[in-house]
Coordinates of C-alpha atoms and ligand atoms in Angstrom, one line a residue:
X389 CA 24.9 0.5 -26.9
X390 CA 27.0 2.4 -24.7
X391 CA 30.4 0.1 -23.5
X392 CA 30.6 -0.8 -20.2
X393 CA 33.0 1.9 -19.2
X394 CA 30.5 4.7 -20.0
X395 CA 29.0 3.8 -17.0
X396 CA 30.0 6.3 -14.1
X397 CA 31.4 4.8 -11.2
X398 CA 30.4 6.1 -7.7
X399 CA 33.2 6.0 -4.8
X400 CA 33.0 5.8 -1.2
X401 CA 35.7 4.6 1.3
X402 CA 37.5 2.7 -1.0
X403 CA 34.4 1.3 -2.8
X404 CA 34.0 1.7 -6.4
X405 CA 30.8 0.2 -8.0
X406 CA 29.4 0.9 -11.1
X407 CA 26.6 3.5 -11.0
X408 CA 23.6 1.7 -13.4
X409 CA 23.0 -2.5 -11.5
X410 CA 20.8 -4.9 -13.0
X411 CA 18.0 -5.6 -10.0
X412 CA 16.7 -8.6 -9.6
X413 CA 14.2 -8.7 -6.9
X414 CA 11.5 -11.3 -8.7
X415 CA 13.3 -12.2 -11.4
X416 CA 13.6 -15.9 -11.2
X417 CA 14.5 -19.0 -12.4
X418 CA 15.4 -19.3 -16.6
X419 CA 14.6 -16.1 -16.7
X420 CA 16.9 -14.4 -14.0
X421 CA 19.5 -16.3 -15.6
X422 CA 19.3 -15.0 -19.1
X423 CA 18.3 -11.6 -17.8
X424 CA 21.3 -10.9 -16.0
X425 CA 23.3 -12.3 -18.6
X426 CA 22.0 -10.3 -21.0
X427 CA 23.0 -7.4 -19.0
X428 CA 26.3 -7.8 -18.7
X429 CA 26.4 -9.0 -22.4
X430 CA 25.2 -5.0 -23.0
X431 CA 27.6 -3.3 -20.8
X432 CA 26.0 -3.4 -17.1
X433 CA 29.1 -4.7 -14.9
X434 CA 27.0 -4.6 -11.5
X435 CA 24.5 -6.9 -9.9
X436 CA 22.3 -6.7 -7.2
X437 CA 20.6 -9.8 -5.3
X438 CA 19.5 -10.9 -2.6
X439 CA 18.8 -14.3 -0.2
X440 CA 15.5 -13.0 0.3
X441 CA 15.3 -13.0 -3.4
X442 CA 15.7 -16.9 -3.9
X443 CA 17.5 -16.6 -7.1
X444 CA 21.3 -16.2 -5.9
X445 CA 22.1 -19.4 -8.1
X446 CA 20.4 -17.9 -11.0
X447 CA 22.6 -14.7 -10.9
X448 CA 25.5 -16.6 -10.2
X449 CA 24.6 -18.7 -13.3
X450 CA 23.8 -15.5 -15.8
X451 CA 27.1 -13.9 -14.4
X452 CA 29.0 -17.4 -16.0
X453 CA 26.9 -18.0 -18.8
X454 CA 27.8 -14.1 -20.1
X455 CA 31.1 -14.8 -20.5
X456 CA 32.6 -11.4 -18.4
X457 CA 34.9 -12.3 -16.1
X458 CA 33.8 -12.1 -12.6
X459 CA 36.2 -9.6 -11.5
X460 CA 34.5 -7.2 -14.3
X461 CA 31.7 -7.3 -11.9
X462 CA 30.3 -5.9 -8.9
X463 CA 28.5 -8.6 -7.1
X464 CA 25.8 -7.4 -4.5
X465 CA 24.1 -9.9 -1.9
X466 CA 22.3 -8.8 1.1
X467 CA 21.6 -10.9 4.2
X468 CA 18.8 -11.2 7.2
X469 CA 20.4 -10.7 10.3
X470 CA 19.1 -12.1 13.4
X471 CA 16.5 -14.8 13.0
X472 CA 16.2 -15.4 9.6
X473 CA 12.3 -14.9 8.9
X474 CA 12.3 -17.8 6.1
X475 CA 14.5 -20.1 8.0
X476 CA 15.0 -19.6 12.0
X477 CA 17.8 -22.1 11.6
X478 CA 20.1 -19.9 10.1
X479 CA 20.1 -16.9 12.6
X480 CA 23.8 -15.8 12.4
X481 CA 25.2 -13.2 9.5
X482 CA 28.4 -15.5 8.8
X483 CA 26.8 -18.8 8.1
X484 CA 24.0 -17.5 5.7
X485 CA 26.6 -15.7 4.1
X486 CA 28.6 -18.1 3.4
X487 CA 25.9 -20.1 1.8
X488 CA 25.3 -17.2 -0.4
X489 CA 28.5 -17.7 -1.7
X490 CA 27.3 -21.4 -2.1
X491 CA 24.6 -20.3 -3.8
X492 CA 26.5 -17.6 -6.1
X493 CA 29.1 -20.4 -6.9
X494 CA 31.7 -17.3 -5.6
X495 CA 34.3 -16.9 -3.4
X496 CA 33.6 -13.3 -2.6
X497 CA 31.0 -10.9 -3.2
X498 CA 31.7 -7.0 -4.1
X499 CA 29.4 -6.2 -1.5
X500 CA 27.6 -7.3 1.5
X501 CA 24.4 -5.9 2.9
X502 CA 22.0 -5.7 5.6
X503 CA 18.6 -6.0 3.9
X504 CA 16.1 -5.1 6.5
X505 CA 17.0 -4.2 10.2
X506 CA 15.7 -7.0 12.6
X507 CA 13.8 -5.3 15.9
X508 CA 15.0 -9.3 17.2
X509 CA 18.8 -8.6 16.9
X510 CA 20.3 -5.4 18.3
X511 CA 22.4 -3.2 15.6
X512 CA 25.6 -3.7 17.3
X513 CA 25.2 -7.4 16.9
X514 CA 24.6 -7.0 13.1
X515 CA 27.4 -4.3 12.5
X516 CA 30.0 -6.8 14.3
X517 CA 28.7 -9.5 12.1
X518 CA 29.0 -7.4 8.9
X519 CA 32.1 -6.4 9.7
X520 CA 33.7 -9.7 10.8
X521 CA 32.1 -10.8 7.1
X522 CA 34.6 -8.1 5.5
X523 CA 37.7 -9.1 7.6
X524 CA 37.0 -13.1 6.8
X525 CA 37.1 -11.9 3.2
X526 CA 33.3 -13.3 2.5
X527 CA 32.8 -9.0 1.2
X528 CA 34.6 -6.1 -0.1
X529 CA 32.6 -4.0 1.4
X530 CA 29.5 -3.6 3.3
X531 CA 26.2 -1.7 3.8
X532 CA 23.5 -1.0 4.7
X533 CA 19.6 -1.3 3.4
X534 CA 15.9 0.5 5.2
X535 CA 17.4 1.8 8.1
X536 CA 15.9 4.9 9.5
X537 CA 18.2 8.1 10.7
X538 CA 18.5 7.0 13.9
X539 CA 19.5 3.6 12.9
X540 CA 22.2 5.1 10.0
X541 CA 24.3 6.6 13.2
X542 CA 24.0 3.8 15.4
X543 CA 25.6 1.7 12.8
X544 CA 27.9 4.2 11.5
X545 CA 29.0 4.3 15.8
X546 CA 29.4 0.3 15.7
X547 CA 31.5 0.0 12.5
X548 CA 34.4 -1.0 12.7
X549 CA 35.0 -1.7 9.3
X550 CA 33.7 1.5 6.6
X551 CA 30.2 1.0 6.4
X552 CA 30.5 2.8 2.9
X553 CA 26.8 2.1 1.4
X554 CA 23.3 2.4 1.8
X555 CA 20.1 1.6 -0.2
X556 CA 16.7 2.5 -0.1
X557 CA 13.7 2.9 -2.0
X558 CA 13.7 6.1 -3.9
X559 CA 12.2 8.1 -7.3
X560 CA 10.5 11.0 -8.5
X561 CA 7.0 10.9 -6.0
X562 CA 9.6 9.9 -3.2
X563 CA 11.4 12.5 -1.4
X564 CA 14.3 11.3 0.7
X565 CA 16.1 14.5 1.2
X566 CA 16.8 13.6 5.1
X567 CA 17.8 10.0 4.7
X568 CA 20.3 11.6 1.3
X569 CA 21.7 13.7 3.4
X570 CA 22.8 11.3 6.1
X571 CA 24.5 9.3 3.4
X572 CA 26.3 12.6 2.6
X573 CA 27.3 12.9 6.5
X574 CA 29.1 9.9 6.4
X575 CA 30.3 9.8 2.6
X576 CA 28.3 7.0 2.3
X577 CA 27.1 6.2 -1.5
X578 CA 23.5 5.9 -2.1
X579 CA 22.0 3.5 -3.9
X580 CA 18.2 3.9 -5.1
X581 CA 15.9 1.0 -5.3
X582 CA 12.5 0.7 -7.0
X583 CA 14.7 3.6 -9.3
X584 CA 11.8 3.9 -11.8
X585 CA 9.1 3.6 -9.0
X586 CA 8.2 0.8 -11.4
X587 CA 7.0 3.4 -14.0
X588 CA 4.5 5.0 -11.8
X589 CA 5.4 8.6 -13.2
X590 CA 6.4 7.5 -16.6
X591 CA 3.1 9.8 -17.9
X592 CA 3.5 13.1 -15.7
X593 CA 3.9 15.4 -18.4
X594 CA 7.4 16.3 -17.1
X595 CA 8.6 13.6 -17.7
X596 CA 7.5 13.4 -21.3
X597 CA 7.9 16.8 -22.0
X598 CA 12.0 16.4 -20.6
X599 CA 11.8 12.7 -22.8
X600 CA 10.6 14.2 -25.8
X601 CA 13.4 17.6 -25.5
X602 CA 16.1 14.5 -25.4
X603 CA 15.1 11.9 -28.1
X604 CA 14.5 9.2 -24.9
X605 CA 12.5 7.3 -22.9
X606 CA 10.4 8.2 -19.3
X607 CA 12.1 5.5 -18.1
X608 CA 15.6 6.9 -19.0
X609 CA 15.1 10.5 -18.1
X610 CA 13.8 9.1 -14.7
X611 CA 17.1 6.9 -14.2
X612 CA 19.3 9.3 -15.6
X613 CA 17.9 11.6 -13.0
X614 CA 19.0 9.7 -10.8
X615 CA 22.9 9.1 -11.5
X616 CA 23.5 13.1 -12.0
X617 CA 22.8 13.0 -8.1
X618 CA 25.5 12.7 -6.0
X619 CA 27.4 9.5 -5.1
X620 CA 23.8 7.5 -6.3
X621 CA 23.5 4.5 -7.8
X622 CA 20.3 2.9 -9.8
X623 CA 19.3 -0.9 -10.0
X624 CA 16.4 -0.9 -12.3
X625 CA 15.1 -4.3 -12.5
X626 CA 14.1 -5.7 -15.8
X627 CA 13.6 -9.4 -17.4
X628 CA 12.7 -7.9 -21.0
X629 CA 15.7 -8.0 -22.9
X630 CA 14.8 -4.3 -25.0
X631 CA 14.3 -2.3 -21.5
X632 CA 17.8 -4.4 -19.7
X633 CA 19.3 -2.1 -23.2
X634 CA 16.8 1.2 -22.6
X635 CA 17.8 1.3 -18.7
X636 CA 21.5 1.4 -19.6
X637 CA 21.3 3.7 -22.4
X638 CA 21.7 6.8 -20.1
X639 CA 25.3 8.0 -20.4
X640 CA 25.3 10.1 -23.9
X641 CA 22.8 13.1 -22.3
X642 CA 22.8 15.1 -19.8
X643 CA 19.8 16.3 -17.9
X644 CA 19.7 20.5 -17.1
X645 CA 19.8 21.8 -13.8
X646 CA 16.0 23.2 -14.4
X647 CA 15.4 19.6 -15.8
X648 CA 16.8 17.8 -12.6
X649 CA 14.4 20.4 -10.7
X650 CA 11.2 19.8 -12.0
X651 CA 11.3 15.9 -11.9
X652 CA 12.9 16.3 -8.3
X653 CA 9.7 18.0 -7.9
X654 CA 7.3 15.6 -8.6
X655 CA 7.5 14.4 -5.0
X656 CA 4.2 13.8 -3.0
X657 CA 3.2 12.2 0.2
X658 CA 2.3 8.5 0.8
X659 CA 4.6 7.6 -2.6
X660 CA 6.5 4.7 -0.8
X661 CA 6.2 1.6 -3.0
X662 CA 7.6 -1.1 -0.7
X663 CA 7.0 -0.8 3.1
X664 CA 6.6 -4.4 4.2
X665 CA 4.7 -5.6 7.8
X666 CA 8.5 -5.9 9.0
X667 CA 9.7 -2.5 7.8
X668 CA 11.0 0.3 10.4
X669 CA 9.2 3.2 11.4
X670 CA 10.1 5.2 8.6
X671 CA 11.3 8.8 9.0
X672 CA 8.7 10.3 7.1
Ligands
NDP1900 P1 11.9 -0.9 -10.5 O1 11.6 0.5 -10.2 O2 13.2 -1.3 -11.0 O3 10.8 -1.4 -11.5 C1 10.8 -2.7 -12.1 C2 9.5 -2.9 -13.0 O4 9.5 -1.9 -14.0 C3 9.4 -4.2 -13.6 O5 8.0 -4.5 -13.6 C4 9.9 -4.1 -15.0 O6 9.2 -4.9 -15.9 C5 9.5 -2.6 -15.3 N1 10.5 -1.9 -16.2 C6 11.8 -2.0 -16.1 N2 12.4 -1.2 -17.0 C7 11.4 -0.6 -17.7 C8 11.3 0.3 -18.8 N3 12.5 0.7 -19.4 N4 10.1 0.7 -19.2 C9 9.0 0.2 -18.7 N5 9.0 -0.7 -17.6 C10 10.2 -1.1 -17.1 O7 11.5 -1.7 -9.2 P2 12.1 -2.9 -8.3 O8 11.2 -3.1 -7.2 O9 12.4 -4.1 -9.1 O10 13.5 -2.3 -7.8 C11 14.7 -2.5 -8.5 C12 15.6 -3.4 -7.7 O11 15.9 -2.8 -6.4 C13 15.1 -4.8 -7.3 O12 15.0 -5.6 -8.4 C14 16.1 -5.2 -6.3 O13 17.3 -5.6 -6.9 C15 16.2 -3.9 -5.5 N6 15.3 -3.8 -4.4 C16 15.8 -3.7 -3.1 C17 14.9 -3.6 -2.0 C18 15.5 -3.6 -0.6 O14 14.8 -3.8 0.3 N7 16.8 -3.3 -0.5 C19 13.5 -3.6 -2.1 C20 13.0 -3.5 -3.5 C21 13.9 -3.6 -4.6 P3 9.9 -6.2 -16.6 O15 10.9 -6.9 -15.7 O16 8.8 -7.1 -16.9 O17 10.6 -5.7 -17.8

C-alpha cells in the first residue's frame, strides 16, 4: 500500500489538502465508522462529510478509533446556509457549524463548505457567514460546493476571507471544462465528486484498454485521471474495505498525455449523476 505521503497534495491560498479523500455521502452508522477508519489505517489522511450526510459522529468516531492523530488529517464538513431544509430551526451558518463540531467531537475542521446554494438566502449573506466561520477559528479554510459561473464570482466578490475551494460533480461522461476553468481564474482547487461516476464507465473499452496497458483497475485509471489534472482532488466513496485500498492505490503510474485524452473524451451530454429538485440552474 502506498504511505500516506505518496499522496499528492493540492495547494491553493494557503490551503494544503491531500489530493485522494475518503467520501462518505451514505455511508452510515457501524459502517461509516470502520470505513473511514480503515482509510486512514491505509494511508488516506483526508475526509469529506457532510451535515446533510447524518453521519458527522461516525467520521468523527472512525478518525479516533484509527489511531492517526487528528492533525494528520484534513477534516471536510459542509453546511446549509439559509433555512436549513431538514431543520428550519437552525437557519444561520455559525450555529449549525458549531454543532458539526459537536457532532465531529472537534474543535476545528480543515475545511468548511457551502454544500448547496440556497435561492432563500442571498450569497453575500452566506459568504459573510463562511467567512466569519474562518475568523472564529470554527475552519481553516472555506469553500464552495454546486455553484454555477455566475454564482463562483459573486462569491469570489463577497469574500473576505480566500475562498480557496470548490467541489462539484465530475468524471469521464461529465465535461466541466467552463466551471474548471473558473476554479483556475481564481486559483481555486477543485475538488471532483461522484470521482468514479459510481463506475458508470468502468466498461468503455478505454478504460480497459488504458487498465489493462497499466496492470490496474477502471476504477483507478478513472481516479488517477483525475489527480494528474490540475489543482483536483478526488473523494471516492467506498464502505468495502478492498476498494477504500484499490481507490488509494493510484500514486506508483502515471497516465500518458494521449491516455488523459481519450478518457477526457469520453464526455457526453445529460451525464450529470446528482442534480437534486434544489439544485441551481446548471451551466450546461
Ligand atoms: P462515487 O463516484 O465515489 O461512487 C461511489 C460508489 O462506487 C459506491 O457505490 C461504491 O460502492 C462504489 N465504488 C467505490 N469504489 C469502487 C471501486 N474501486 N470499484 C467499484 N465500485 C466502487 O460517488 P459518490 O456519490 O459517493 O461521491 C463521492 C463522494 O463525493 C461522496 O461520498 C461525498 O463525500 C461527495 N459528494 C458530494 C456532493 C456535493 O453535493 N458536494 C454530492 C455527491 C457526493 P461501495 O461503497 O459499496 O464499495
Amino acid at each position: 500500500m502506498p504511505r500516506p505521503e505518496d499522496c499528492p497534495l493540492v495547494t491553493a491560498h494557503g490551503m494544503s489538502i491531500p489530493a485522494v479523500g475518503i467520501g462518505t455521502f451514505m455511508s452510515l452508522g457501524q459502517q461509516c465508522v470502520d470505513s473511514v477508519a480503515h482509510a486512514l489505517k491505509v494511508g488516506y489522511r483526508h475526509i469529506d462529510t457532510a451535515r446533510f450526510y447524518g453521519n458527522e459522529v461516525e467520521c468523527g468516531e472512525g478518525l479516533r478509533a484509527s489511531g492517526v492523530a487528528r492533525d494528520h488529517v484534513f477534516v471536510t464538513t459542509k453546511a446549509l446556509h439559509g433555512a436549513e431544509w431538514s431543520n428550519p430551526a437552525v437557519n444561520r451558518m455559525l450555529p449549525a457549524t458549531e454543532e458539526s463540531l459537536k457532532r465531529l467531537k472537534l474543535d476545528y475542521v480543515d475545511l468548511l463548505v457551502i454544500h448547496w446554494p440556497n435561492p432563500a438566502t442571498p450569497i453575500k449573506d452566506t459568504i459573510a457567514d463562511l467567512c466569519e466561520a474562518k475568523r472564529r477559528g470554527l475552519t481553516r479554510n472555506i469553500g464552495i460546493s454546486n455553484f454555477t459561473l455566475a454564482m463562483v464570482d459573486e462569491a469570489q466578490r463577497h469574500a473576505t476571507e480566500p475562498l480557496a475551494y470548490m467541489q462539484n460533480e465530475y468524471h469521464p461522461y461529465l465535461d466541466q471544462t467552463k466551471l474548471r476553468a473558473k476554479a483556475a481564474q481564481y486559483d481555486m482547487a477543485w475538488a471532483s465528486y461522484c470521482p468514479i461516476g459510481k463506475g458508470a464507465a468502468f466498461e468503455e473499452p478505454v478504460i480497459v484498454k488504458i487498465a489493462k496497458a497499466h496492470g490496474k483497475t477502471s476504477a483507478q485509471i478513472v481516479l488517477r485521471w483525475q489527480i494528474q489534472q490540475p489543482k483536483t482532488i478526488a473523494v471516492p466513496k467506498s464502505v468495502t474495505p478492498s476498494r477504500i485500498e484499490e481507490n488509494f492505490n493510484i500514486f506508483d503510474f502515471v497516465l500518458s498525455a494521449a491516455e488523459m485524452a481519450e478518457i477526457s473524451a469520453l464526455k457526453r451530454p445529460n451525464a450529470r449523476i446528482v442534480s437534486p429538485p434544489f439544485a441551481p440552474k446548471w451551466d450546461d
